[in-house]
Amino acid sequence: MAEGELQKLLPRLIQEGQLALLKEEIENVGNLSEDVQRKHFGRSGDTLLHYAARHGQLSILSYLVETLEMDTELFNNDYKQPLHEAGSMGHRDCVLYLLNRGATVNCLKKADWTPLMMACTRRNLEVIQDLIQHGGNPLLKNKDGWNCFHIASREGDPQVIQYLLDVSPGIWDTESKIKRTPLHTAAMHGCLGVVKVLLERCHYRPDSTDKCGVTPFMDAVQHGHLDIAQLLLEKHKEGHTGTIKTLLSLGADLNAKDGKNRTALHMACAGQHAACVQILLQAGLRDSPDSTGTHAQQLVKKSNLLQLFWEIPVPSCP
């Protein structure tokens, strides 16, 4: 069989889980078993081990390691090792196999990502636990200054966050190279459950700023996650008048709504934040009904706040 055909055939057989056919092809070509031990395929430079780990083919993985004696720490063009692949795809059996065969748990791929970081891009708590129990260091940072806690905060699984805090209680106290905290990350990506855990168990200042002056509250509002914005308003009782002004000056969408059709005005009124309500009304935000038909004004409990709706005439939407 021509070299080019083998380049396509062998990875395809692995992807499809065709162990018998893979063995047959390798055994039928002289010296092929020695050739594939370190052979790299395609533009990414993956070895057959990478393909097996990525697609969760444990039987093929064990054949390549135990019969063909392939090195579990071969890396591709991005310095990614098979353990990175298995971790990133959540294949627990392959992760455990590679670890038990001596794969380095804290190996680094390009941009300094560890297998644990890759595993945290998925909601697979068991794989994350396995890596940490085998010595995975949750405090390591990649080239952008993110540790696995930043990554897990972006993905939004509260159970993973709780576990990481249990095994490393100080892991929350971290910033990226541009001074963004995991709270920034969770707020930006709309991970309400994670934000609740972070506010309960960690000690973030809800008005902490990154290098660009952006707070978690600003991230939440800019991306339409108003339920998170409300949580942060409640945490920071004086109300984020400065950040609201900054948002408006930066051209933020005044009429942004969340999944329940609520605007920032609903959030400010629910939290009884008069200064925020005043700024929003003066900026021209109309009081519109949410998905239940409730206007922001109906959430007001304080007379001085209700008076703002009379003093700053803003027509309500029908």
PDB file of C-alpha atoms in Angstrom:
ATOM      1  CA  MET A   1       0.000   0.000   0.000  1.00  0.00           C
ATOM      2  CA  ALA A   2       1.260   3.443  -0.911  1.00  0.00           C
ATOM      3  CA  GLU A   3       2.574   5.740   1.830  1.00  0.00           C
ATOM      4  CA  GLY A   4      -0.186   8.311   1.256  1.00  0.00           C
ATOM      5  CA  GLU A   5      -2.904   5.667   1.579  1.00  0.00           C
ATOM      6  CA  LEU A   6      -1.482   4.454   4.880  1.00  0.00           C
ATOM      7  CA  GLN A   7      -1.394   8.028   6.177  1.00  0.00           C
ATOM      8  CA  LYS A   8      -5.180   8.110   5.802  1.00  0.00           C
ATOM      9  CA  LEU A   9      -6.057   4.485   6.509  1.00  0.00           C
ATOM     10  CA  LEU A  10      -4.426   3.913   9.881  1.00  0.00           C
ATOM     11  CA  PRO A  11      -5.924   6.976  11.650  1.00  0.00           C
ATOM     12  CA  ARG A  12      -9.342   6.117  10.163  1.00  0.00           C
ATOM     13  CA  LEU A  13      -9.195   2.552  11.458  1.00  0.00           C
ATOM     14  CA  ILE A  14      -8.383   3.888  14.923  1.00  0.00           C
ATOM     15  CA  GLN A  15     -11.186   6.432  14.809  1.00  0.00           C
ATOM     16  CA  GLU A  16     -13.636   3.646  13.871  1.00  0.00           C
ATOM     17  CA  GLY A  17     -12.268   1.298  16.536  1.00  0.00           C
ATOM     18  CA  GLN A  18     -11.200  -1.336  14.014  1.00  0.00           C
ATOM     19  CA  LEU A  19      -8.494  -3.033  16.076  1.00  0.00           C
ATOM     20  CA  ALA A  20      -8.426  -6.289  14.086  1.00  0.00           C
ATOM     21  CA  LEU A  21      -8.040  -4.490  10.772  1.00  0.00           C
ATOM     22  CA  LEU A  22      -5.405  -2.186  12.239  1.00  0.00           C
ATOM     23  CA  LYS A  23      -3.358  -5.185  13.428  1.00  0.00           C
ATOM     24  CA  GLU A  24      -3.738  -6.830  10.043  1.00  0.00           C
ATOM     25  CA  GLU A  25      -2.513  -3.770   8.138  1.00  0.00           C
ATOM     26  CA  ILE A  26       0.484  -3.321  10.435  1.00  0.00           C
ATOM     27  CA  GLU A  27       1.428  -7.009  10.370  1.00  0.00           C
ATOM     28  CA  ASN A  28       1.113  -7.269   6.581  1.00  0.00           C
ATOM     29  CA  VAL A  29       3.572  -4.480   5.819  1.00  0.00           C
ATOM     30  CA  GLY A  30       7.223  -5.219   6.495  1.00  0.00           C
ATOM     31  CA  ASN A  31       8.817  -3.067   9.229  1.00  0.00           C
ATOM     32  CA  LEU A  32       5.617  -1.022   9.558  1.00  0.00           C
ATOM     33  CA  SER A  33       5.332  -1.790  13.266  1.00  0.00           C
ATOM     34  CA  GLU A  34       8.712  -0.168  13.844  1.00  0.00           C
ATOM     35  CA  ASP A  35       7.850   2.716  11.537  1.00  0.00           C
ATOM     36  CA  VAL A  36       4.618   3.675  13.310  1.00  0.00           C
ATOM     37  CA  GLN A  37       6.248   3.709  16.750  1.00  0.00           C
ATOM     38  CA  ARG A  38       7.264   7.317  16.237  1.00  0.00           C
ATOM     39  CA  LYS A  39       5.526   8.226  13.002  1.00  0.00           C
ATOM     40  CA  HIS A  40       3.588  11.511  12.884  1.00  0.00           C
ATOM     41  CA  PHE A  41       0.487  11.864  10.717  1.00  0.00           C
ATOM     42  CA  GLY A  42      -1.090  14.901   9.078  1.00  0.00           C
ATOM     43  CA  ARG A  43      -0.492  18.582   9.623  1.00  0.00           C
ATOM     44  CA  SER A  44      -0.944  18.327  13.385  1.00  0.00           C
ATOM     45  CA  GLY A  45       1.828  15.760  13.673  1.00  0.00           C
ATOM     46  CA  ASP A  46      -0.315  13.342  15.683  1.00  0.00           C
ATOM     47  CA  THR A  47       0.927   9.828  16.366  1.00  0.00           C
ATOM     48  CA  LEU A  48      -1.401   6.831  16.379  1.00  0.00           C
ATOM     49  CA  LEU A  49      -1.486   7.134  20.174  1.00  0.00           C
ATOM     50  CA  HIS A  50      -2.948  10.623  19.850  1.00  0.00           C
ATOM     51  CA  TYR A  51      -5.737   9.316  17.620  1.00  0.00           C
ATOM     52  CA  ALA A  52      -6.529   6.441  19.979  1.00  0.00           C
ATOM     53  CA  ALA A  53      -6.601   8.690  23.061  1.00  0.00           C
ATOM     54  CA  ARG A  54      -8.673  11.365  21.330  1.00  0.00           C
ATOM     55  CA  HIS A  55     -11.328   8.921  20.184  1.00  0.00           C
ATOM     56  CA  GLY A  56     -11.411   6.911  23.414  1.00  0.00           C
ATOM     57  CA  GLN A  57     -10.244   3.662  21.861  1.00  0.00           C
ATOM     58  CA  LEU A  58      -8.783   1.947  24.916  1.00  0.00           C
ATOM     59  CA  SER A  59      -8.191  -1.457  23.322  1.00  0.00           C
ATOM     60  CA  ILE A  60      -6.242   0.159  20.486  1.00  0.00           C
ATOM     61  CA  LEU A  61      -4.374   2.361  22.944  1.00  0.00           C
ATOM     62  CA  SER A  62      -3.234  -0.672  24.930  1.00  0.00           C
ATOM     63  CA  TYR A  63      -2.244  -2.513  21.718  1.00  0.00           C
ATOM     64  CA  LEU A  64      -0.105   0.407  20.588  1.00  0.00           C
ATOM     65  CA  VAL A  65       1.586   0.721  23.975  1.00  0.00           C
ATOM     66  CA  GLU A  66       1.983  -2.922  24.954  1.00  0.00           C
ATOM     67  CA  THR A  67       2.460  -4.654  21.601  1.00  0.00           C
ATOM     68  CA  LEU A  68       4.070  -1.957  19.468  1.00  0.00           C
ATOM     69  CA  GLU A  69       5.822  -0.475  22.513  1.00  0.00           C
ATOM     70  CA  MET A  70       4.913   3.101  21.637  1.00  0.00           C
ATOM     71  CA  ASP A  71       6.038   5.812  24.042  1.00  0.00           C
ATOM     72  CA  THR A  72       3.089   7.248  26.015  1.00  0.00           C
ATOM     73  CA  GLU A  73       4.776  10.659  26.029  1.00  0.00           C
ATOM     74  CA  LEU A  74       5.140  11.205  22.293  1.00  0.00           C
ATOM     75  CA  PHE A  75       4.037  14.726  21.397  1.00  0.00           C
ATOM     76  CA  ASN A  76       2.622  16.324  18.255  1.00  0.00           C
ATOM     77  CA  ASN A  77       3.422  19.661  16.621  1.00  0.00           C
ATOM     78  CA  ASP A  78       1.703  21.520  19.485  1.00  0.00           C
ATOM     79  CA  TYR A  79       3.613  19.469  22.089  1.00  0.00           C
ATOM     80  CA  LYS A  80       0.313  17.841  22.996  1.00  0.00           C
ATOM     81  CA  GLN A  81       0.683  14.359  24.468  1.00  0.00           C
ATOM     82  CA  PRO A  82      -1.881  11.528  24.402  1.00  0.00           C
ATOM     83  CA  LEU A  83      -2.857  12.364  28.000  1.00  0.00           C
ATOM     84  CA  HIS A  84      -3.876  15.866  26.849  1.00  0.00           C
ATOM     85  CA  GLU A  85      -6.118  14.272  24.223  1.00  0.00           C
ATOM     86  CA  ALA A  86      -7.776  11.802  26.575  1.00  0.00           C
ATOM     87  CA  GLY A  87      -8.297  14.464  29.233  1.00  0.00           C
ATOM     88  CA  SER A  88      -9.700  17.048  26.858  1.00  0.00           C
ATOM     89  CA  MET A  89     -12.241  14.575  25.455  1.00  0.00           C
ATOM     90  CA  GLY A  90     -13.217  13.154  28.841  1.00  0.00           C
ATOM     91  CA  HIS A  91     -12.198   9.552  28.142  1.00  0.00           C
ATOM     92  CA  ARG A  92     -11.669   8.415  31.704  1.00  0.00           C
ATOM     93  CA  ASP A  93     -10.555   4.863  30.910  1.00  0.00           C
ATOM     94  CA  CYS A  94      -7.861   6.161  28.569  1.00  0.00           C
ATOM     95  CA  VAL A  95      -6.750   8.776  31.102  1.00  0.00           C
ATOM     96  CA  LEU A  96      -6.339   6.143  33.821  1.00  0.00           C
ATOM     97  CA  TYR A  97      -4.564   3.753  31.466  1.00  0.00           C
ATOM     98  CA  LEU A  98      -2.016   6.367  30.415  1.00  0.00           C
ATOM     99  CA  LEU A  99      -1.433   7.466  34.002  1.00  0.00           C
ATOM    100  CA  ASN A 100      -0.932   3.879  35.120  1.00  0.00           C
ATOM    101  CA  ARG A 101       1.556   3.393  32.273  1.00  0.00           C
ATOM    102  CA  GLY A 102       3.640   6.277  33.598  1.00  0.00           C
ATOM    103  CA  ALA A 103       2.462   9.264  31.541  1.00  0.00           C
ATOM    104  CA  THR A 104       3.583  12.559  33.117  1.00  0.00           C
ATOM    105  CA  VAL A 105       0.489  14.106  34.673  1.00  0.00           C
ATOM    106  CA  ASN A 106       1.687  17.737  34.501  1.00  0.00           C
ATOM    107  CA  CYS A 107       3.100  17.644  30.971  1.00  0.00           C
ATOM    108  CA  LEU A 108       2.771  20.897  29.041  1.00  0.00           C
ATOM    109  CA  LYS A 109       1.520  21.438  25.537  1.00  0.00           C
ATOM    110  CA  LYS A 110       1.855  24.636  23.537  1.00  0.00           C
ATOM    111  CA  ALA A 111       0.822  27.719  25.550  1.00  0.00           C
ATOM    112  CA  ASP A 112       1.570  25.759  28.752  1.00  0.00           C
ATOM    113  CA  TRP A 113      -1.704  23.870  29.037  1.00  0.00           C
ATOM    114  CA  THR A 114      -1.682  20.789  31.270  1.00  0.00           C
ATOM    115  CA  PRO A 115      -3.954  17.733  30.867  1.00  0.00           C
ATOM    116  CA  LEU A 116      -5.854  18.966  33.953  1.00  0.00           C
ATOM    117  CA  MET A 117      -6.542  22.298  32.260  1.00  0.00           C
ATOM    118  CA  MET A 118      -7.733  20.441  29.173  1.00  0.00           C
ATOM    119  CA  ALA A 119      -9.997  18.250  31.318  1.00  0.00           C
ATOM    120  CA  CYS A 120     -11.517  21.366  32.901  1.00  0.00           C
ATOM    121  CA  THR A 121     -12.798  22.437  29.476  1.00  0.00           C
ATOM    122  CA  ARG A 122     -15.383  19.678  29.902  1.00  0.00           C
ATOM    123  CA  ARG A 123     -17.855  18.912  32.677  1.00  0.00           C
ATOM    124  CA  ASN A 124     -16.327  15.589  33.641  1.00  0.00           C
ATOM    125  CA  LEU A 125     -15.642  15.675  37.364  1.00  0.00           C
ATOM    126  CA  GLU A 126     -14.327  12.104  37.527  1.00  0.00           C
ATOM    127  CA  VAL A 127     -11.533  12.777  35.014  1.00  0.00           C
ATOM    128  CA  ILE A 128     -10.555  15.931  36.895  1.00  0.00           C
ATOM    129  CA  GLN A 129     -10.495  13.972  40.156  1.00  0.00           C
ATOM    130  CA  ASP A 130      -8.368  11.224  38.586  1.00  0.00           C
ATOM    131  CA  LEU A 131      -5.775  13.680  37.322  1.00  0.00           C
ATOM    132  CA  ILE A 132      -5.505  15.478  40.667  1.00  0.00           C
ATOM    133  CA  GLN A 133      -5.346  12.212  42.610  1.00  0.00           C
ATOM    134  CA  HIS A 134      -2.432  11.189  40.377  1.00  0.00           C
ATOM    135  CA  GLY A 135      -0.549  14.402  41.143  1.00  0.00           C
ATOM    136  CA  GLY A 136      -2.083  16.927  38.757  1.00  0.00           C
ATOM    137  CA  ASN A 137      -1.263  20.408  40.056  1.00  0.00           C
ATOM    138  CA  PRO A 138      -4.351  22.665  39.978  1.00  0.00           C
ATOM    139  CA  LEU A 139      -2.288  25.792  40.675  1.00  0.00           C
ATOM    140  CA  LEU A 140      -0.185  25.708  37.503  1.00  0.00           C
ATOM    141  CA  LYS A 141      -0.858  28.572  35.073  1.00  0.00           C
ATOM    142  CA  ASN A 142      -0.774  28.703  31.286  1.00  0.00           C
ATOM    143  CA  LYS A 143       0.865  31.462  29.272  1.00  0.00           C
ATOM    144  CA  ASP A 144      -2.154  33.757  29.764  1.00  0.00           C
ATOM    145  CA  GLY A 145      -2.016  33.353  33.537  1.00  0.00           C
ATOM    146  CA  TRP A 146      -5.073  31.087  33.742  1.00  0.00           C
ATOM    147  CA  ASN A 147      -5.074  28.124  36.086  1.00  0.00           C
ATOM    148  CA  CYS A 148      -7.608  25.291  35.882  1.00  0.00           C
ATOM    149  CA  PHE A 149      -9.991  27.217  38.172  1.00  0.00           C
ATOM    150  CA  HIS A 150     -10.329  29.998  35.580  1.00  0.00           C
ATOM    151  CA  ILE A 151     -11.113  27.390  32.946  1.00  0.00           C
ATOM    152  CA  ALA A 152     -13.647  25.556  35.091  1.00  0.00           C
ATOM    153  CA  SER A 153     -15.323  28.890  35.940  1.00  0.00           C
ATOM    154  CA  ARG A 154     -15.809  29.501  32.231  1.00  0.00           C
ATOM    155  CA  GLU A 155     -17.358  26.073  31.653  1.00  0.00           C
ATOM    156  CA  GLY A 156     -19.905  26.576  34.415  1.00  0.00           C
ATOM    157  CA  ASP A 157     -20.150  23.347  36.415  1.00  0.00           C
ATOM    158  CA  PRO A 158     -20.643  24.216  40.118  1.00  0.00           C
ATOM    159  CA  GLN A 159     -19.660  20.674  41.191  1.00  0.00           C
ATOM    160  CA  VAL A 160     -16.250  21.015  39.565  1.00  0.00           C
ATOM    161  CA  ILE A 161     -15.777  24.409  41.235  1.00  0.00           C
ATOM    162  CA  GLN A 162     -16.746  23.004  44.626  1.00  0.00           C
ATOM    163  CA  TYR A 163     -14.313  20.107  44.209  1.00  0.00           C
ATOM    164  CA  LEU A 164     -11.400  22.326  43.190  1.00  0.00           C
ATOM    165  CA  LEU A 165     -12.044  24.549  46.215  1.00  0.00           C
ATOM    166  CA  ASP A 166     -12.143  21.474  48.464  1.00  0.00           C
ATOM    167  CA  VAL A 167      -8.774  20.125  47.283  1.00  0.00           C
ATOM    168  CA  SER A 168      -7.119  23.545  46.961  1.00  0.00           C
ATOM    169  CA  PRO A 169      -8.924  26.132  49.143  1.00  0.00           C
ATOM    170  CA  GLY A 170      -6.754  29.038  47.974  1.00  0.00           C
ATOM    171  CA  ILE A 171      -7.116  28.326  44.261  1.00  0.00           C
ATOM    172  CA  TRP A 172      -9.723  31.087  43.837  1.00  0.00           C
ATOM    173  CA  ASP A 173      -7.168  33.802  44.658  1.00  0.00           C
ATOM    174  CA  THR A 174      -5.718  34.110  41.174  1.00  0.00           C
ATOM    175  CA  GLU A 175      -5.639  36.590  38.305  1.00  0.00           C
ATOM    176  CA  SER A 176      -4.746  36.257  34.656  1.00  0.00           C
ATOM    177  CA  LYS A 177      -1.989  38.368  33.152  1.00  0.00           C
ATOM    178  CA  ILE A 178      -4.572  41.084  32.452  1.00  0.00           C
ATOM    179  CA  LYS A 179      -5.860  40.870  36.066  1.00  0.00           C
ATOM    180  CA  ARG A 180      -9.083  39.008  35.303  1.00  0.00           C
ATOM    181  CA  THR A 181     -10.362  36.793  38.104  1.00  0.00           C
ATOM    182  CA  PRO A 182     -12.446  33.619  37.810  1.00  0.00           C
ATOM    183  CA  LEU A 183     -15.406  35.778  38.902  1.00  0.00           C
ATOM    184  CA  HIS A 184     -14.885  37.940  35.806  1.00  0.00           C
ATOM    185  CA  THR A 185     -14.813  34.788  33.700  1.00  0.00           C
ATOM    186  CA  ALA A 186     -17.953  33.240  35.178  1.00  0.00           C
ATOM    187  CA  ALA A 187     -19.884  36.525  34.952  1.00  0.00           C
ATOM    188  CA  MET A 188     -18.861  37.091  31.336  1.00  0.00           C
ATOM    189  CA  HIS A 189     -19.951  33.595  30.265  1.00  0.00           C
ATOM    190  CA  GLY A 190     -23.250  33.620  32.145  1.00  0.00           C
ATOM    191  CA  CYS A 191     -22.406  30.836  34.594  1.00  0.00           C
ATOM    192  CA  LEU A 192     -24.920  31.715  37.301  1.00  0.00           C
ATOM    193  CA  GLY A 193     -24.398  28.580  39.410  1.00  0.00           C
ATOM    194  CA  VAL A 194     -20.647  29.117  39.469  1.00  0.00           C
ATOM    195  CA  VAL A 195     -21.032  32.801  40.364  1.00  0.00           C
ATOM    196  CA  LYS A 196     -23.187  31.795  43.333  1.00  0.00           C
ATOM    197  CA  VAL A 197     -20.489  29.411  44.573  1.00  0.00           C
ATOM    198  CA  LEU A 198     -17.756  31.993  44.071  1.00  0.00           C
ATOM    199  CA  LEU A 199     -19.675  34.606  46.044  1.00  0.00           C
ATOM    200  CA  GLU A 200     -20.429  32.111  48.837  1.00  0.00           C
ATOM    201  CA  ARG A 201     -17.027  30.472  49.240  1.00  0.00           C
ATOM    202  CA  CYS A 202     -14.469  32.943  47.935  1.00  0.00           C
ATOM    203  CA  HIS A 203     -13.513  36.481  48.865  1.00  0.00           C
ATOM    204  CA  TYR A 204     -13.710  38.397  45.618  1.00  0.00           C
ATOM    205  CA  ARG A 205     -14.522  42.072  45.560  1.00  0.00           C
ATOM    206  CA  PRO A 206     -17.466  42.357  43.138  1.00  0.00           C
ATOM    207  CA  ASP A 207     -16.115  45.713  41.923  1.00  0.00           C
ATOM    208  CA  SER A 208     -12.561  44.476  41.262  1.00  0.00           C
ATOM    209  CA  THR A 209     -11.258  45.649  37.897  1.00  0.00           C
ATOM    210  CA  ASP A 210      -9.064  44.075  35.269  1.00  0.00           C
ATOM    211  CA  LYS A 211      -6.377  46.013  33.393  1.00  0.00           C
ATOM    212  CA  CYS A 212      -9.040  47.616  31.204  1.00  0.00           C
ATOM    213  CA  GLY A 213     -11.093  48.751  34.208  1.00  0.00           C
ATOM    214  CA  VAL A 214     -13.824  46.146  33.642  1.00  0.00           C
ATOM    215  CA  THR A 215     -15.596  44.659  36.668  1.00  0.00           C
ATOM    216  CA  PRO A 216     -17.482  41.337  36.846  1.00  0.00           C
ATOM    217  CA  PHE A 217     -20.695  43.379  36.996  1.00  0.00           C
ATOM    218  CA  MET A 218     -19.797  45.142  33.763  1.00  0.00           C
ATOM    219  CA  ASP A 219     -19.006  41.804  32.133  1.00  0.00           C
ATOM    220  CA  ALA A 220     -22.403  40.456  33.167  1.00  0.00           C
ATOM    221  CA  VAL A 221     -24.350  43.463  31.873  1.00  0.00           C
ATOM    222  CA  GLN A 222     -22.400  43.780  28.626  1.00  0.00           C
ATOM    223  CA  HIS A 223     -23.150  40.171  27.771  1.00  0.00           C
ATOM    224  CA  GLY A 224     -26.797  40.271  28.807  1.00  0.00           C
ATOM    225  CA  HIS A 225     -26.483  38.114  31.941  1.00  0.00           C
ATOM    226  CA  LEU A 226     -28.693  40.283  34.088  1.00  0.00           C
ATOM    227  CA  ASP A 227     -29.461  37.588  36.659  1.00  0.00           C
ATOM    228  CA  ILE A 228     -25.745  37.573  37.476  1.00  0.00           C
ATOM    229  CA  ALA A 229     -25.666  41.365  37.433  1.00  0.00           C
ATOM    230  CA  GLN A 230     -28.422  41.358  40.051  1.00  0.00           C
ATOM    231  CA  LEU A 231     -26.449  38.989  42.280  1.00  0.00           C
ATOM    232  CA  LEU A 232     -23.449  41.268  42.078  1.00  0.00           C
ATOM    233  CA  LEU A 233     -25.576  44.332  42.793  1.00  0.00           C
ATOM    234  CA  GLU A 234     -26.903  42.645  45.925  1.00  0.00           C
ATOM    235  CA  LYS A 235     -23.361  41.778  46.976  1.00  0.00           C
ATOM    236  CA  HIS A 236     -22.242  45.366  46.482  1.00  0.00           C
ATOM    237  CA  LYS A 237     -25.086  47.265  48.126  1.00  0.00           C
ATOM    238  CA  GLU A 238     -24.162  50.801  47.062  1.00  0.00           C
ATOM    239  CA  GLY A 239     -25.027  49.873  43.549  1.00  0.00           C
ATOM    240  CA  HIS A 240     -22.505  50.141  40.642  1.00  0.00           C
ATOM    241  CA  THR A 241     -23.355  53.651  39.491  1.00  0.00           C
ATOM    242  CA  GLY A 242     -19.811  54.270  38.300  1.00  0.00           C
ATOM    243  CA  THR A 243     -19.684  51.085  36.279  1.00  0.00           C
ATOM    244  CA  ILE A 244     -23.068  51.754  34.719  1.00  0.00           C
ATOM    245  CA  LYS A 245     -21.864  55.173  33.578  1.00  0.00           C
ATOM    246  CA  THR A 246     -18.744  53.581  32.153  1.00  0.00           C
ATOM    247  CA  LEU A 247     -20.768  50.965  30.330  1.00  0.00           C
ATOM    248  CA  LEU A 248     -22.983  53.575  28.760  1.00  0.00           C
ATOM    249  CA  SER A 249     -19.999  55.684  27.742  1.00  0.00           C
ATOM    250  CA  LEU A 250     -18.530  52.625  26.021  1.00  0.00           C
ATOM    251  CA  GLY A 251     -21.680  52.134  23.998  1.00  0.00           C
ATOM    252  CA  ALA A 252     -23.103  49.163  25.907  1.00  0.00           C
ATOM    253  CA  ASP A 253     -26.554  48.024  24.753  1.00  0.00           C
ATOM    254  CA  LEU A 254     -28.918  49.880  27.059  1.00  0.00           C
ATOM    255  CA  ASN A 255     -31.792  47.597  26.060  1.00  0.00           C
ATOM    256  CA  ALA A 256     -29.999  44.282  26.661  1.00  0.00           C
ATOM    257  CA  LYS A 257     -32.339  41.623  28.069  1.00  0.00           C
ATOM    258  CA  ASP A 258     -31.779  38.274  29.721  1.00  0.00           C
ATOM    259  CA  GLY A 259     -33.557  34.979  29.069  1.00  0.00           C
ATOM    260  CA  LYS A 260     -36.572  36.183  31.052  1.00  0.00           C
ATOM    261  CA  ASN A 261     -36.815  39.395  29.029  1.00  0.00           C
ATOM    262  CA  ARG A 262     -35.612  41.527  31.947  1.00  0.00           C
ATOM    263  CA  THR A 263     -33.554  44.667  31.439  1.00  0.00           C
ATOM    264  CA  ALA A 264     -30.951  46.278  33.671  1.00  0.00           C
ATOM    265  CA  LEU A 265     -33.788  48.445  34.982  1.00  0.00           C
ATOM    266  CA  HIS A 266     -35.525  45.336  36.352  1.00  0.00           C
ATOM    267  CA  MET A 267     -32.314  44.360  38.113  1.00  0.00           C
ATOM    268  CA  ALA A 268     -31.756  47.785  39.608  1.00  0.00           C
ATOM    269  CA  CYS A 269     -35.358  48.051  40.802  1.00  0.00           C
ATOM    270  CA  ALA A 270     -35.362  44.555  42.288  1.00  0.00           C
ATOM    271  CA  GLY A 271     -32.251  45.495  44.254  1.00  0.00           C
ATOM    272  CA  GLN A 272     -33.767  48.872  45.248  1.00  0.00           C
ATOM    273  CA  HIS A 273     -30.702  50.727  43.887  1.00  0.00           C
ATOM    274  CA  ALA A 274     -31.990  54.257  43.378  1.00  0.00           C
ATOM    275  CA  ALA A 275     -28.782  55.695  41.913  1.00  0.00           C
ATOM    276  CA  CYS A 276     -28.628  52.961  39.283  1.00  0.00           C
ATOM    277  CA  VAL A 277     -32.303  53.412  38.403  1.00  0.00           C
ATOM    278  CA  GLN A 278     -31.796  57.161  38.023  1.00  0.00           C
ATOM    279  CA  ILE A 279     -28.864  56.719  35.645  1.00  0.00           C
ATOM    280  CA  LEU A 280     -30.697  54.164  33.524  1.00  0.00           C
ATOM    281  CA  LEU A 281     -33.838  56.293  33.262  1.00  0.00           C
ATOM    282  CA  GLN A 282     -31.852  59.418  32.428  1.00  0.00           C
ATOM    283  CA  ALA A 283     -30.044  57.440  29.719  1.00  0.00           C
ATOM    284  CA  GLY A 284     -33.411  56.735  28.117  1.00  0.00           C
ATOM    285  CA  LEU A 285     -34.070  53.134  29.104  1.00  0.00           C
ATOM    286  CA  ARG A 286     -37.782  52.426  28.876  1.00  0.00           C
ATOM    287  CA  ASP A 287     -39.619  50.354  31.424  1.00  0.00           C
ATOM    288  CA  SER A 288     -40.789  47.311  29.484  1.00  0.00           C
ATOM    289  CA  PRO A 289     -42.497  44.109  30.683  1.00  0.00           C
ATOM    290  CA  ASP A 290     -40.498  40.941  31.271  1.00  0.00           C
ATOM    291  CA  SER A 291     -41.693  37.489  30.172  1.00  0.00           C
ATOM    292  CA  THR A 292     -44.231  37.429  33.026  1.00  0.00           C
ATOM    293  CA  GLY A 293     -45.607  40.855  32.114  1.00  0.00           C
ATOM    294  CA  THR A 294     -43.936  42.534  35.095  1.00  0.00           C
ATOM    295  CA  HIS A 295     -42.541  46.063  34.640  1.00  0.00           C
ATOM    296  CA  ALA A 296     -39.475  47.167  36.553  1.00  0.00           C
ATOM    297  CA  GLN A 297     -41.541  49.813  38.321  1.00  0.00           C
ATOM    298  CA  GLN A 298     -43.666  47.053  39.899  1.00  0.00           C
ATOM    299  CA  LEU A 299     -40.582  45.735  41.715  1.00  0.00           C
ATOM    300  CA  VAL A 300     -39.987  49.010  43.554  1.00  0.00           C
ATOM    301  CA  LYS A 301     -40.555  49.011  47.317  1.00  0.00           C
ATOM    302  CA  LYS A 302     -39.075  52.378  48.273  1.00  0.00           C
ATOM    303  CA  SER A 303     -41.049  55.570  47.792  1.00  0.00           C
ATOM    304  CA  ASN A 304     -37.976  57.658  46.884  1.00  0.00           C
ATOM    305  CA  LEU A 305     -37.114  55.204  44.143  1.00  0.00           C
ATOM    306  CA  LEU A 306     -40.666  55.136  42.804  1.00  0.00           C
ATOM    307  CA  GLN A 307     -40.599  58.926  42.649  1.00  0.00           C
ATOM    308  CA  LEU A 308     -37.814  58.720  40.043  1.00  0.00           C
ATOM    309  CA  PHE A 309     -40.266  57.262  37.561  1.00  0.00           C
ATOM    310  CA  TRP A 310     -42.446  60.356  38.013  1.00  0.00           C
ATOM    311  CA  GLU A 311     -39.621  62.890  37.922  1.00  0.00           C
ATOM    312  CA  ILE A 312     -37.858  61.398  34.887  1.00  0.00           C
ATOM    313  CA  PRO A 313     -40.611  60.781  32.361  1.00  0.00           C
ATOM    314  CA  VAL A 314     -39.783  57.735  30.286  1.00  0.00           C
ATOM    315  CA  PRO A 315     -42.611  56.298  28.186  1.00  0.00           C
ATOM    316  CA  SER A 316     -43.406  52.686  28.935  1.00  0.00           C
ATOM    317  CA  CYS A 317     -43.526  50.099  26.166  1.00  0.00           C
ATOM    318  CA  PRO A 318     -46.993  48.767  25.422  1.00  0.00           C
TER     319      PRO A 318
END
